[in-house]
Structures are given as C-alpha cells and as structure tokens.
XYZ file of C-alpha atoms in Angstrom:
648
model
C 0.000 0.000 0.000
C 2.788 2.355 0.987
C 4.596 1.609 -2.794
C 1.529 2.771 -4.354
C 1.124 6.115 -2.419
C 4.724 6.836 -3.299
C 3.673 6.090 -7.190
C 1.116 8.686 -6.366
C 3.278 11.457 -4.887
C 5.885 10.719 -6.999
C 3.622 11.236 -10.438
C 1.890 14.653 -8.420
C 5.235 15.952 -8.096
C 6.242 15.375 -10.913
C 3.000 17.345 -12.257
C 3.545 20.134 -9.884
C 6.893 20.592 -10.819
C 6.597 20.154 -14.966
C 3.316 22.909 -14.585
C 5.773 25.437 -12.540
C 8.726 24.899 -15.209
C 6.097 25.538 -18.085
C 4.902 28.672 -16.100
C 8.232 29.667 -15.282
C 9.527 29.571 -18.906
C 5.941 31.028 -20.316
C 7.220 33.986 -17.960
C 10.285 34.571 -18.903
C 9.723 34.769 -22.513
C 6.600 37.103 -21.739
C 8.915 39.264 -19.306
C 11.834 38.929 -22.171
C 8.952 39.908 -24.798
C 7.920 42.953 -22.604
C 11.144 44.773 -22.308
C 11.290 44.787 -26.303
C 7.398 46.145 -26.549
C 6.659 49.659 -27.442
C 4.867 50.723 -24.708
C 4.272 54.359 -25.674
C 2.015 55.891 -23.404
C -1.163 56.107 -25.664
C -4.308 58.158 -25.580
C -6.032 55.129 -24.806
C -9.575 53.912 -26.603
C -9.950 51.807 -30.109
C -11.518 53.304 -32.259
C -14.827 51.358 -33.434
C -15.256 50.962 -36.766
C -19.588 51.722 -37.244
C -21.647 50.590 -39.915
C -25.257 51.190 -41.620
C -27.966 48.694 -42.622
C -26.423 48.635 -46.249
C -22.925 47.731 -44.919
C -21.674 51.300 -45.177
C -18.728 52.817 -43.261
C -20.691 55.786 -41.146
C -17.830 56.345 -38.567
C -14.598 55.213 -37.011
C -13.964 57.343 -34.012
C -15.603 58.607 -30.365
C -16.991 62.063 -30.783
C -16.743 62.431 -27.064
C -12.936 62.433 -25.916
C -10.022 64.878 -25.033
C -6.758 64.049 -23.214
C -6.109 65.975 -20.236
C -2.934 66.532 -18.058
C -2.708 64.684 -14.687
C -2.065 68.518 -13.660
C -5.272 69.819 -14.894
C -6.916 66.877 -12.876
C -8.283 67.498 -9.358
C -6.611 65.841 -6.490
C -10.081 64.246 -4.846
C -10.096 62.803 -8.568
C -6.569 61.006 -8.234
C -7.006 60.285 -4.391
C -10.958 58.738 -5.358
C -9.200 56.285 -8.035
C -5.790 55.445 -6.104
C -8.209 54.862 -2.938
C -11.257 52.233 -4.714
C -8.753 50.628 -7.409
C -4.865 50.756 -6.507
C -4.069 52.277 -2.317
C -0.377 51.204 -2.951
C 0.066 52.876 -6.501
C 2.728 54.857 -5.054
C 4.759 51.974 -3.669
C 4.075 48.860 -6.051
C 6.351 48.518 -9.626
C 3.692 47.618 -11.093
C 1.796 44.354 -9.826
C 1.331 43.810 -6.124
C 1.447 40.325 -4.429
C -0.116 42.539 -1.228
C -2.735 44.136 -3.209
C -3.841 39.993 -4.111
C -4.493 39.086 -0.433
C -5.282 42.406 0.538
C -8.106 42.631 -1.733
C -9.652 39.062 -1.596
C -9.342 39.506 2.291
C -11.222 43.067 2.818
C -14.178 41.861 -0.121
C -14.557 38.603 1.757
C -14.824 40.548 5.160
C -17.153 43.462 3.946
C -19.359 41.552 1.519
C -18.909 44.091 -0.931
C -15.950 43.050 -3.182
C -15.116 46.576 -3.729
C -11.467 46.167 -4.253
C -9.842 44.319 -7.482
C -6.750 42.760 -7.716
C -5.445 44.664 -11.023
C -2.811 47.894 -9.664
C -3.982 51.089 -12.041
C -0.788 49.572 -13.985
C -2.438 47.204 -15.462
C -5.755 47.961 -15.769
C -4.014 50.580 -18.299
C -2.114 47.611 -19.903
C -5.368 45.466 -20.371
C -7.084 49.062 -21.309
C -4.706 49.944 -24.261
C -2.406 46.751 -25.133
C -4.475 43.711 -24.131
C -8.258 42.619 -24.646
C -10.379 41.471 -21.723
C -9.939 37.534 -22.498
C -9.296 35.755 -19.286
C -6.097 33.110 -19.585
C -3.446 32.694 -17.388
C -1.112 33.825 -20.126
C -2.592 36.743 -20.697
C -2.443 37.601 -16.857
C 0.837 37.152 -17.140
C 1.467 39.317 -19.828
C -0.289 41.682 -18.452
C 1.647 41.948 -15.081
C 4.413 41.720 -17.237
C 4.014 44.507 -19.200
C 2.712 46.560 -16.160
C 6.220 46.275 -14.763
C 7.816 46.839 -17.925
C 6.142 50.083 -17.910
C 6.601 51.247 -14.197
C 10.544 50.521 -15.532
C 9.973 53.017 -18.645
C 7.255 56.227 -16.687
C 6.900 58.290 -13.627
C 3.822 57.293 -11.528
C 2.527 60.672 -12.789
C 2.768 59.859 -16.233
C 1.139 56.270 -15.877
C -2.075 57.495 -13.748
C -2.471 60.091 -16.542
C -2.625 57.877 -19.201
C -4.818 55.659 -17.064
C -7.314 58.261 -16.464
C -7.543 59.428 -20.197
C -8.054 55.280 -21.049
C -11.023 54.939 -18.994
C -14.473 54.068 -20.299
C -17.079 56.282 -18.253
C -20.124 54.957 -19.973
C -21.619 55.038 -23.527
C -18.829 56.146 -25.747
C -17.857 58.517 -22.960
C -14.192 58.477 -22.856
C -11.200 60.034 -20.656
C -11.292 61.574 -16.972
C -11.857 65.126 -18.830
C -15.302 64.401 -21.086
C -16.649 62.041 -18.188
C -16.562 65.366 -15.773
C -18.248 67.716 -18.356
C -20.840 64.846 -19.153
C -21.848 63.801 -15.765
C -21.204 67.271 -14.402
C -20.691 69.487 -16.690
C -17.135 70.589 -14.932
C -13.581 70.554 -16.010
C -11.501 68.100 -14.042
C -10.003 70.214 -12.130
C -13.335 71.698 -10.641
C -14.289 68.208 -9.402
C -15.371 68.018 -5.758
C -15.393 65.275 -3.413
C -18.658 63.061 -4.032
C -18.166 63.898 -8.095
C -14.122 62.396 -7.937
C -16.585 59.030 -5.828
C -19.168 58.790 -8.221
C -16.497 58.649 -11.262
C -13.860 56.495 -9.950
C -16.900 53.928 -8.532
C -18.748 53.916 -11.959
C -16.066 52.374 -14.155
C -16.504 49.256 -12.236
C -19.831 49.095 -14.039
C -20.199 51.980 -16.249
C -23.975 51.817 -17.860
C -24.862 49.838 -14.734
C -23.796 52.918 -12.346
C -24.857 55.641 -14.817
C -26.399 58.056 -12.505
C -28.585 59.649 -15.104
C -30.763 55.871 -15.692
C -29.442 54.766 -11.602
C -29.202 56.939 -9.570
C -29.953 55.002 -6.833
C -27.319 52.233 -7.311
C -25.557 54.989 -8.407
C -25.599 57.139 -4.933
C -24.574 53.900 -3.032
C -21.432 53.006 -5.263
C -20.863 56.638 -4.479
C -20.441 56.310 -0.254
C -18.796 52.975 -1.065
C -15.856 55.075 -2.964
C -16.109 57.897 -0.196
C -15.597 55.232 3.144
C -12.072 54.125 0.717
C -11.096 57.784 0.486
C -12.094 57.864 4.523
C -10.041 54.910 5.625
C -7.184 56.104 3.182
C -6.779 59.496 5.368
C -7.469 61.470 1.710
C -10.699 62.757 4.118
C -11.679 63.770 7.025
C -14.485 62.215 8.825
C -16.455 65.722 8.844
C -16.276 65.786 5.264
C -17.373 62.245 4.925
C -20.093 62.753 6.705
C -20.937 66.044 5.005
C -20.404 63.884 1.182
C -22.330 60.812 2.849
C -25.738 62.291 2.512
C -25.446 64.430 -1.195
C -27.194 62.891 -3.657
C -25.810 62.688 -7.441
C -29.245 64.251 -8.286
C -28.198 67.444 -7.099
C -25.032 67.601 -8.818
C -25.385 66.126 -11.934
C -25.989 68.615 -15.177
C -29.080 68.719 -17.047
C -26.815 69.495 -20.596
C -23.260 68.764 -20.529
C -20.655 68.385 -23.237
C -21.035 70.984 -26.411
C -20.017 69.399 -29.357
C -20.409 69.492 -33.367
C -22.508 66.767 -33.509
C -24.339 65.663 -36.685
C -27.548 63.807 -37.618
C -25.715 60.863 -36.612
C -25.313 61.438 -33.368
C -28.698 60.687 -31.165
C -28.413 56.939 -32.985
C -24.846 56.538 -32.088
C -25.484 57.839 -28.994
C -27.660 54.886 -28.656
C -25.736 51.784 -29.941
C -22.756 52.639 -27.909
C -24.748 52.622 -24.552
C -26.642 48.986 -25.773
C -23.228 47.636 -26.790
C -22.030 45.055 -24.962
C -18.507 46.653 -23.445
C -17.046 44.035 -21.307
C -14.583 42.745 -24.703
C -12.916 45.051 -26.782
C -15.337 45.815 -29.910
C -13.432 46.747 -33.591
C -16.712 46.704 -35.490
C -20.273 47.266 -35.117
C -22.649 46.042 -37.560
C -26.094 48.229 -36.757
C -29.548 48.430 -39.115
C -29.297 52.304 -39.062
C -31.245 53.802 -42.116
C -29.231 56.907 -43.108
C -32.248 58.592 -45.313
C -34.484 58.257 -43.014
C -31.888 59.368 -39.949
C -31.148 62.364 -41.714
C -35.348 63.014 -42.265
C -35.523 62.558 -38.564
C -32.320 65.291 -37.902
C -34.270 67.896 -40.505
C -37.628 67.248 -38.258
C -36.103 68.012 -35.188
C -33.943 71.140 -36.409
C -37.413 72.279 -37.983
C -36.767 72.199 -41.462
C -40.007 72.002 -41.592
C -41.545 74.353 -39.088
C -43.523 71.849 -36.739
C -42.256 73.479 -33.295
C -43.574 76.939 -33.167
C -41.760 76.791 -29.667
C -37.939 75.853 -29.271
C -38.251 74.681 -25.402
C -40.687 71.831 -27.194
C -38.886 68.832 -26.705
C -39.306 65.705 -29.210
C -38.477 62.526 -29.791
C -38.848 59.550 -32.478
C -37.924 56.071 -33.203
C -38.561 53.871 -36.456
C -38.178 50.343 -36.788
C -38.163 47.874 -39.246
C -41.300 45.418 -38.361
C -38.985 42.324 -40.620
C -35.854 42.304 -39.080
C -37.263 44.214 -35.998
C -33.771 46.618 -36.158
C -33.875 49.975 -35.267
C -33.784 51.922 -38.425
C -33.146 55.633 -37.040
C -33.683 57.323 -33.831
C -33.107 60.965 -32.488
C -33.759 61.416 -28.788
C -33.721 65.483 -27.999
C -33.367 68.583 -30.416
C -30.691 70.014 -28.777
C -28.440 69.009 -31.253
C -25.364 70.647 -30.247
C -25.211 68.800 -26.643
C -25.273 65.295 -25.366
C -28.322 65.429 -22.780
C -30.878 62.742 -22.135
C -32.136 60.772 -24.648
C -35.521 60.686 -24.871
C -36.566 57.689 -27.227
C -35.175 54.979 -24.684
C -33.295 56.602 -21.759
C -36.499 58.164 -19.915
C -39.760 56.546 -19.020
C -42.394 57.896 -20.259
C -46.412 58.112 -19.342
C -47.975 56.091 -22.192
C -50.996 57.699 -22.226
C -54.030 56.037 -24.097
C -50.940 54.324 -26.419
C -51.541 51.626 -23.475
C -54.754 50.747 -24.162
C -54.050 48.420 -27.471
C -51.658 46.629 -25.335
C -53.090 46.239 -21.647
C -56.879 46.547 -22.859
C -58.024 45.608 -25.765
C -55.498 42.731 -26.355
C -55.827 40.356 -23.563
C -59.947 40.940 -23.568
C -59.424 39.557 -27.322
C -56.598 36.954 -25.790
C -58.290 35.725 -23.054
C -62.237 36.102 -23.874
C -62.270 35.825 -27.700
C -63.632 39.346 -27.711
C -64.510 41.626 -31.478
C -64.797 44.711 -32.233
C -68.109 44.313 -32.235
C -68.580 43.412 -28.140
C -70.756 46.007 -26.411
C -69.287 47.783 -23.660
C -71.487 50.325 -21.642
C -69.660 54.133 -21.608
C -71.278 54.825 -18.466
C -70.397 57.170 -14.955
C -67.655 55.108 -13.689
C -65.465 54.703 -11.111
C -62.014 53.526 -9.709
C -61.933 50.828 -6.862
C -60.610 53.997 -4.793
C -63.816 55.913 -5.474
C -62.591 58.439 -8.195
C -64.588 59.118 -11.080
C -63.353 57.970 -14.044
C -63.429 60.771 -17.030
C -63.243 60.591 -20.857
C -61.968 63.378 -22.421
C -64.758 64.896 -23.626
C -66.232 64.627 -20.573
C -69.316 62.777 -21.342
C -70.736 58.719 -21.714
C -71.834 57.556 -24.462
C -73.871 54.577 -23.831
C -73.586 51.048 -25.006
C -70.997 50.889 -27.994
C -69.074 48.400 -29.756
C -65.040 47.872 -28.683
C -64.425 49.146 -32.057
C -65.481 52.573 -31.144
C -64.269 52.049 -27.764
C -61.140 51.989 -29.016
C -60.978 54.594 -32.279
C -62.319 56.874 -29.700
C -60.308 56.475 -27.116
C -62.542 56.409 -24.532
C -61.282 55.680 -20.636
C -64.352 53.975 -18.996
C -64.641 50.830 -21.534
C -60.564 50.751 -21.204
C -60.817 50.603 -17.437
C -63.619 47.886 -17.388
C -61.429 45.675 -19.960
C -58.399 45.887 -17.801
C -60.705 44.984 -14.453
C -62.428 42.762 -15.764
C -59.330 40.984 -17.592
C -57.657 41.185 -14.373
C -54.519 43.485 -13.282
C -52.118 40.332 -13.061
C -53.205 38.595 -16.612
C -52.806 42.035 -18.268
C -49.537 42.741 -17.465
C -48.767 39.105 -17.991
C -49.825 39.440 -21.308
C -48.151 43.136 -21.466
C -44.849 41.555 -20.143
C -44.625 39.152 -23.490
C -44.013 41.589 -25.735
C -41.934 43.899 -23.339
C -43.953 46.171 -21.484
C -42.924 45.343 -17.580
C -43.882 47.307 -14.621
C -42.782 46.527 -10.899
C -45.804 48.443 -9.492
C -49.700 47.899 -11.194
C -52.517 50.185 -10.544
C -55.808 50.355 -11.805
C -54.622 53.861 -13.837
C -52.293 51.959 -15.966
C -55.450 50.873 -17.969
C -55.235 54.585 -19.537
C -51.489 55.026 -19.079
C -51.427 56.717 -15.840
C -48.004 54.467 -15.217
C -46.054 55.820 -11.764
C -42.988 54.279 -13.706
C -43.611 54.451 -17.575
C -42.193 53.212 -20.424
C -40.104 54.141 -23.031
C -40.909 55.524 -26.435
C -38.424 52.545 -28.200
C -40.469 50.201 -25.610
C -43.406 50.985 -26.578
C -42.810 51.157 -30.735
C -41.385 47.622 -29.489
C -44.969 46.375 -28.535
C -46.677 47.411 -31.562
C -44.277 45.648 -33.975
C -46.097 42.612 -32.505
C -49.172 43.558 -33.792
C -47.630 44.293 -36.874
C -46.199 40.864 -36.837
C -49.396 38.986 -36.008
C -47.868 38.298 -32.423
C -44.336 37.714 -33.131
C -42.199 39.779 -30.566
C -38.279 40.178 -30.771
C -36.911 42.972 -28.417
C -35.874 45.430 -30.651
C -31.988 46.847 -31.311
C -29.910 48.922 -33.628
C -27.075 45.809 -33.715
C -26.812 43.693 -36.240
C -23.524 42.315 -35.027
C -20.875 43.034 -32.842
C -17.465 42.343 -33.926
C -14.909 41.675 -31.330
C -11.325 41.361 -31.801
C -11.850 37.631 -30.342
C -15.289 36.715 -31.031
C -18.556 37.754 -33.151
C -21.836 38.050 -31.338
C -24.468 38.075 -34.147
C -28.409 39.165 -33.437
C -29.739 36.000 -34.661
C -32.832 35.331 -32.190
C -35.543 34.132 -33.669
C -38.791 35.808 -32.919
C -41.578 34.405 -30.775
C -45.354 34.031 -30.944
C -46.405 36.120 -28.026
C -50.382 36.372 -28.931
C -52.719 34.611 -31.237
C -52.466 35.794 -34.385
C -55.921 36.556 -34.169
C -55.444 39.089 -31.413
C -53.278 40.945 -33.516
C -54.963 40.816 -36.786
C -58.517 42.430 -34.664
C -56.017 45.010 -32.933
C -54.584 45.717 -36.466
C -57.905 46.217 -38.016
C -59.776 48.222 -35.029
C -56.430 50.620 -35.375
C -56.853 51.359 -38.931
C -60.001 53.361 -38.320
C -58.413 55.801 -36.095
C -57.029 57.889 -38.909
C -59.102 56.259 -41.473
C -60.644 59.337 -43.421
C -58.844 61.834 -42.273
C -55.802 64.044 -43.512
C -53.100 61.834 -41.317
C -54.634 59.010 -43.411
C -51.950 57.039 -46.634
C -53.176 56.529 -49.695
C -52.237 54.234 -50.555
C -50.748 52.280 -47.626
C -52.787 50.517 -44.701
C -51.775 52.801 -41.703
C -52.702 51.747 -38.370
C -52.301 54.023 -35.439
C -52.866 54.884 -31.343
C -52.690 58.445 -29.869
C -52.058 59.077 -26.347
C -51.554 62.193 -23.899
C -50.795 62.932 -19.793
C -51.858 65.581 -18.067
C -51.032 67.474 -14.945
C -52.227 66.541 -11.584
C -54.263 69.287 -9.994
C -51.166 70.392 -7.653
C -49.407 71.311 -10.698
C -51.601 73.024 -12.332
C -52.176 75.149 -9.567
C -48.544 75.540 -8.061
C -47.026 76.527 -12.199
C -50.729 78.356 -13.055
C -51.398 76.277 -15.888
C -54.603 76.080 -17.762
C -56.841 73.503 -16.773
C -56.974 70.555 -18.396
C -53.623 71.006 -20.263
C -51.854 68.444 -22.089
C -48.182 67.502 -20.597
C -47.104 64.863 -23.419
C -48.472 63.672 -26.774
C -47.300 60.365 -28.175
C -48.371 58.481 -31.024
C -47.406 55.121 -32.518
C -48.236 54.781 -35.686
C -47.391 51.178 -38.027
C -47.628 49.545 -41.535
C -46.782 46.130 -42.406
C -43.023 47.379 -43.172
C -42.472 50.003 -40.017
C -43.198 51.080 -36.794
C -42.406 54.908 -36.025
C -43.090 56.398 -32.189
C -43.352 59.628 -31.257
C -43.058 62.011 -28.255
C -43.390 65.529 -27.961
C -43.169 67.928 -24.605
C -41.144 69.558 -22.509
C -37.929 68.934 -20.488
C -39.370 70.966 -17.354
C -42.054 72.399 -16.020
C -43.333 76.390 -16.314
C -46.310 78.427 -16.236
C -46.110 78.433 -20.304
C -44.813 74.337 -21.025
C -47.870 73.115 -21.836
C -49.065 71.917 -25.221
C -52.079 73.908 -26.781
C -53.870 72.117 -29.744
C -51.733 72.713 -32.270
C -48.633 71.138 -30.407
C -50.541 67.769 -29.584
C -50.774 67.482 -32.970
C -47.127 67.937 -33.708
C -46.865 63.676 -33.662
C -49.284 63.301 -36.319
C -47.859 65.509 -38.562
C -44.239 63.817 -38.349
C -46.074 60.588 -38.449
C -47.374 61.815 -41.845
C -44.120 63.083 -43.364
C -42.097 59.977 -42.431
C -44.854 57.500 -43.409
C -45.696 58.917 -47.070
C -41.550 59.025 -47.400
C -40.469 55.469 -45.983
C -43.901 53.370 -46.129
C -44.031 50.625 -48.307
C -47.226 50.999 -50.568
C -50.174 47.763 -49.802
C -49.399 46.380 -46.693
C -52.799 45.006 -46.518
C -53.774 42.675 -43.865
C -55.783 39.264 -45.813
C -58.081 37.184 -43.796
C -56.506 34.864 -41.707
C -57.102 31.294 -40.470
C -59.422 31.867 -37.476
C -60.940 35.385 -38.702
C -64.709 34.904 -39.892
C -66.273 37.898 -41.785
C -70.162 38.510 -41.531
C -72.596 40.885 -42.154
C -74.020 42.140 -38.576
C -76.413 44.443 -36.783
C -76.286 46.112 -33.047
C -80.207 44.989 -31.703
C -80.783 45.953 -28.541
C -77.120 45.938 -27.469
C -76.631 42.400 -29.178
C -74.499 41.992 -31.902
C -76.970 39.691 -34.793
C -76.118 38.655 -38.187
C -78.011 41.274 -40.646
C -80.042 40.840 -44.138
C -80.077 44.474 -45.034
C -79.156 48.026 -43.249
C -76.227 46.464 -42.059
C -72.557 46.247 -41.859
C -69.428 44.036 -41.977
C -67.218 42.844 -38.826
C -64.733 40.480 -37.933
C -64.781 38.000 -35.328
C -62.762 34.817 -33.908
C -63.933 31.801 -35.916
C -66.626 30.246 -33.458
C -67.476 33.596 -31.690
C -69.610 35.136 -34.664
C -73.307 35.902 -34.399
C -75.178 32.836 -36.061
C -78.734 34.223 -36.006
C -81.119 37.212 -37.111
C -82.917 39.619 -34.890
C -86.428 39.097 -33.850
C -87.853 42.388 -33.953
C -91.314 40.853 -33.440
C -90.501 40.007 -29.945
C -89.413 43.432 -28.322
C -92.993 44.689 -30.119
C-alpha cells in the first residue's frame, strides 16, 4: 500500500513541478517579450469601426474624448481612483502580491468586493495593449508589461494615461469628457462626491450611470467615499458632510457641447446597448441613413412643426422584418449630449396603453370583437374616483371598435378589471412592457414608472407581426477582436395571431378618413396624452386641463415609427395647446408617405370569420339588409337574425 502512495506522490510531483517549469519559462519569454514592446504611453480607446444597414462605413472614431494633463486633474479625482482601485500605486512597480491578499481579504470581510486585484498599472495595460480575455497567459502578460512600464514612466505619467483610457459609460471616454458629461465641470473643478461617483462607476459603467441609476448609483458613491475615509485622503467631517449628497443634485441637465451631426442621437444609442465588457473593432447596426437624416431635418425644424424651441421631441422607427432599429433621435438640442428621450427616460404612455393592456388580452383571453358592447357609463375607480373621458361625457352602449378609435377611458378601465390586473400585465410583459408596481390607472397610461418611447414602438411591432415579438436593437452584429456576437434570435409568438390581426384592423379606423390618413398604404395608429395633476396646475398656473405629453405610434406592415413631444421641465407656459398635440401626427405623416411601403394590406386569416351584422338591442346579430361588416374569432360570430317581433 505504501509503494503505491509513493507512485502517487511521486507522479503529483512530478506534475507540480513540470506545470511550474512551463509557467516559469511562459514567464520569462513574456517578461523577455515585454522589455522589447513599445509601450508608448497612448491616448487610450480603439476606435470602433460603425456601420449602416447597407454595410456602409458611417464612422470610425468617439466624438466624445479629449486628453487631459494629470495637472489639470483634481486631487479628490486622483485620491478617489488610487483609494477604490490601486491604495499602494505609489509603492508597487507595477503588480502587487499585497494588493492579491489584501483585496480578496477586505471583499470577503465586507461583503462588498469593492477592491480588485489589477494595480492602475495594469488595468491601463489590459485598457490599451491587451483585450479582456481571461487566460493565465494573458495575466501574465499583463503583469508583465505593467512592470515593464513602471521601468519606462513616472507614476505621474502612468495614472495620466490611465485616467484618459477609462471608459465612463456610452462612448464617454477620458477623466476630462466624463466630468463635463456627468457634471458638466472641467476636471479640475471636481469636488469630493463627483471624484466618488467617477472612480466607482467604471466598475460598471452603464450599470452605475447616474442619469438611468441613480440610486445604485448614490450607493457606489459612499462605497468610494468610506475608501477615500479609511485612506486618510478625508476627514471624517467631510465624509459625513459627502455621505448624505445625492448625485441628483449635482449632476448637469446638458453637458458636453459638441459638433454633432444627424448621426449622433443613434450613435449615442448603440454605444450605450453595446455590450462593453470585450474590446469591440466593429459594429454592424440596421441604421437607415435617409431616413436618420429626415428625422435630424424634423427636429432642427426644417419644416416648421415646433412653433416653440423649449418643445422637446423625440422619435424612433423600426423595421417590423428584421425588428432593427432603423433611425432614432432622442432630444433637439443638437449641439449637446443630454438625455435621450426615445429609450433613456420613461415615459407616461398615455391612451398608447390601451391596445396593449386593454383591448389585447380581452381579445386573448375572452375571444372578444370589435363588435362586443361595452357600456360608456359614470364610472369609477376601486378607490372611489370618477373615471373621465376626455370629452367629458358617456356615451352609452358601444361596440369595442369605437371604444377603441375613440379612445374612450371607462370601456378601457372595465377591460383591464375585468381581464384582471395580473393577466394584463402578464400578457403586457410578453411583448416587453414590464412594470414593478400595477394600478388600476395603468389601464389609460397613468403608469407611476412608464415606459419608453423605443419600448413601446417595441410592442406594436407585434401587432404588426401577427404576435411575433423580438426585443428590438440597432445591432446587427458586434465584432470583437476575439469573437462575433451576431443578433440572430428568432422571434416568438407572443399572442394569437388573431389578437393581432382584430387590434390591427380596429387601429386602422383611427385615422381612417382623415388628412393623417396614406393613400395608398394601410396605416394603423394609437394616440395618447398625460396631463397634470391638480397640484401642478395650480402651483405653475397652468390652464386647466392642459396636455403635458403627446405620443403616437403609428405602423404599416413594413415600419413602426413612435413619437413624443413635450417639454424637459415644467413652467407656467410648457404646456401643449392644440396645435402642439398634434405635432406627432404631422411627423407621423411626413415619415410614413416618405419610408412606407405601398399595400401592406392585412388578408383574412385562419381563425378570422367575416359577416354581415347588426347592433339589436345591445346584441351583436347577423343582418339581411341596413347592415354592416365585422370580424370575429372563428366560433365567436353571431349565427342568427334579430327578432324584432318580440321586443314589439
């Protein structure tokens, strides 16, 4: 027995010792490979090379970057990053054995894992000479390297380079274009719970993004402040006066003034969705430059829509076959980077909603038509609060098919209740519309937490798809210097495709007729608006009744366009009159006669029965004369003829 464990240790030492010679020579060459690199001190980002839907070079570069000096950077700045990534920069030549233990020890004890075990030296390394794959070789370049450098730079020198190499979010590069877009400050202006907030985000940078949250945000904050603290870079009066500030009250509302072009909202957009953690060469998106560069002309008012240049707008198109987003601006003010309005902010739906958490699921669930009777009647919340339409009046028994063209609240409240809250948003939650908190309001898009305009265009393509949802993106693929990530999901049936052929058909009449109408193209549409509370319109003076937002979503066969017009802020004047509600309908018509396929008529389907029907005493019947055509779930269709005799 003894013989064989000595076979065993024998053949495990053996092991040990070929693995450490293996690792031992890998080193050396790495180590003898470093001193020959050219490790220039670099400015510190690759550029990305960006392409449209037709495979067309649009750009090759970050329009948001500018090297600073280490001298123009403030010293809470330098003290926040040496404190959260690298507390023996100073002493270390480039890797630290310490910093290892040290780091694995304090995130076991504090739960928080706050500390890495990368110095600043080689975070720059992996940042400018390395990609993110994780080998042991490639550690051991890195460290490598990282000492090569210390060998070759001041400390000064390296932490500058470090800071100007630093992703901050988006396509937000370098120490000095993070501080003027988070706070609209030059580096050197950077106070205490700013230098926090920007050395804690990179760990995460669209994860901590104060502007979509804040609130993980504010705690990443204090996590960076308590290093700083136990570091001795402050006192314990200031870190109790830093403790309690919100990034709310710091952060700008506009920030970084640039010459940007009609390209910029969209790019805006695909570098905040792209997937960061590898180094990307090449981005592969479905961006439509025609119709990008229509949307830049709306907003800049080529046209004269916006009688009013504090009116705020924002629109995104997709493509309902490969459900890519075609084009997309977010703000007008085109000469800024500010918040982007067709998928950063959540927005009140409004009576867009009422397709999706209404009408739908009553179809889904009950096998309703458009010709079900609903009662518009004095109605009222479980709470006790009247319900109001917006003409302030009930108009009796009518079909779901008015209902809906009309907009009206009650019948949309007594779908949603009688569907139940739950099943709605269960329904909702299939093709992407998700809320955390459900109230009876949400029937008519009073949401406390909204939803985005690129959300809700999102929705609607299922419709347009006869129930097949995809989530929606502007990526086609991403192109990595060690891998390709390719968006290849197939779509899914989220509804019956009878649902969506009824929804499609009841939303063609809303602009049916009228001068929003296509010609020649099936056009199916919702409107929707918010309005202040009472408190508001008292506290600002604002008319009563005033409209806050107007959105409409508007589809063909071929694309989906959203829109959203209002204001950034409230005043005793930012409120839209009746011309400015109808700013969405008019960009609606301008993109749809452009970019609209002609047809894109909706045939029968397999389940759909057509018949000729009257309304009798609030019964739908099957009609011989003086009557009209509806549609109705095979099975579900009125199979006999009024008996007038009988109500005689």
């Amino acid at each position: 027995m003894k013989s064989i464990f000595k076979k065993i240790f024998f053949i495990i030492t053996i092991f040990i010792f070929a693995i450490s010679l293996i690792l031992t020579v890998a080193g050396a060459v790495l180590f003898y490979n470093a001193s020959k690199t050219d490790l220039t001190l670099k400015q510190g980002y690759n550029p990305i090379k960006i392409y449209d839907d037709n495979n067309n070079l649009i750009t090759t570069d970050s329009i948001y970057y500018n090297y600073t000096s280490i001298y123009d950077v403030s010293d809470y700045i330098k003290n926040a990053f040496i404190a959260v990534e690298d507390r023996d920069f100073y002493n270390h030549n480039g890797f630290s054995v310490k910093r290892i233990f040290k780091a694995m020890i304090n995130n076991i004890a504090n739960k928080n894992f706050t500390q890495g075990a990368s110095t600043i030296t080689q975070q720059y390394i992996k940042n400018v000479y390395l990609t993110n794959e994780k080998t042991i070789s490639r550690k051991i370049n890195e460290i490598a390297l990282a000492i090569e450098l210390e060998k070759r730079y001041t400390k000064d020198q390296i932490l500058e380079a470090y800071l100007n190499s630093i992703l901050f979010g988006g396509n937000i590069y370098g120490i000095d274009m993070a501080c003027r877009y988070y706070f609209n400050k030059s580096p050197k202006d950077i106070g205490i719970s700013e230098a926090c907030y920007l050395a804690g985000m990179i760990q995460a940078p669209n994860y901590y993004n104060a502007y979509k949250n804040l609130a993980e945000a504010d705690i990443r904050k204090n996590v960076v402040l308590k290093c700083m603290l136990e570091e001795g870079y402050i006192s314990d009066v200031e870190y109790l006066q830093q403790k309690d500030i919100s990034l709310k009250s710091l952060l700008a509302d506009k920030s970084i003034t640039v010459n940007q072009n009609y390209l910029a909202s969209y790019l805006d957009y695909i570098y905040d969705i792209a997937d960061t953690s590898y180094d990307i060469c090449e981005i592969y998106t479905y961006l439509d430059t025609d119709i990008q560069k229509e949307l830049y002309k709306i907003i800049n008012n080529s046209y004269g829509l916006f009688n009013d240049d504090n009116l705020n707008c924002a629109i995104v198109v997709l493509d309902n076959n490969t459900y890519g987003v075609k084009a997309l601006v977010g703000n007008r003010n085109t000469n800024q980077k500010v918040i982007n309005y067709a998928y950063d902010v959540k927005l009140q739906p409004g009576s867009t909603i009422k397709p999706i958490l209404d009408y739908a699921p009553a179809i889904e669930y009950f096998s309703y038509s458009p010709a079900t009777i609903i009662v518009d009647e004095l109605y009222y919340y479980h709470d006790g609060m009247q319900i109001h339409n917006y003409d302030h009046q009930y108009l009796g028994p009518i079909t779901l098919r008015k209902a809906l063209s009309d907009s009206r609240n009650v019948p949309a409240v007594k779908l949603f209740n009688e569907v139940g809250y739950e099943r709605a948003f269960e329904f909702a939650k299939k093709i992407g519309i998700d809320s955390s908190e459900i109230y009876e309001s949400d029937a008519i898009g009073g949401a406390k937490n909204g939803y985005s305009l690129l959300d809700l265009a999102n929705a609607y393509q299922a419709f347009a798809n006869l129930g097949y949802y995809k989530k929606a993106s502007g990526i086609k693929s991403l192109h990595y210097f060690s891998h390709t990530i390719n968006n290849d999901e197939k779509p899914k049936l989220q509804m019956k495709p009878t649902t969506a052929w009824l929804i499609n058909n009841m939303l063609h009449d809303v602009f049916k007729g009228s001068s929003y109408d296509l010609a020649d193209t099936y056009l199916m549409a919702k409107t929707g608006q918010t309005n202040y509370d009472a408190a508001t319109l008292e506290k600002y003076n604002i008319p009563y009744g005033a409209t806050k937002d107007s959105l409409l979503v508007a589809y063909t066969k071929d694309i989906t366009i959203a829109v959203w017009v209002g204001y950034n802020y409230i005043t005793s004047e930012n409120y839209l009159d009746r011309y400015k509600k109808n700013i969405p309908r008019n960009i609606m018509r301008i993109l749809m006669t452009k970019f609209s396929e002609p047809g894109g008529y909706y045939d029968e389907i397999e389940g759909i029965t057509k018949s000729y029907i009257t309304i009798y005493d609030n019964t739908c019947y099957l009609a011989q004369d003086n009557g009209y055509y509806e549609y109705f779930i095979t099975g579900t269709e009125p199979l006999s003829y009024p008996n007038f005799q009988e109500s005689i």
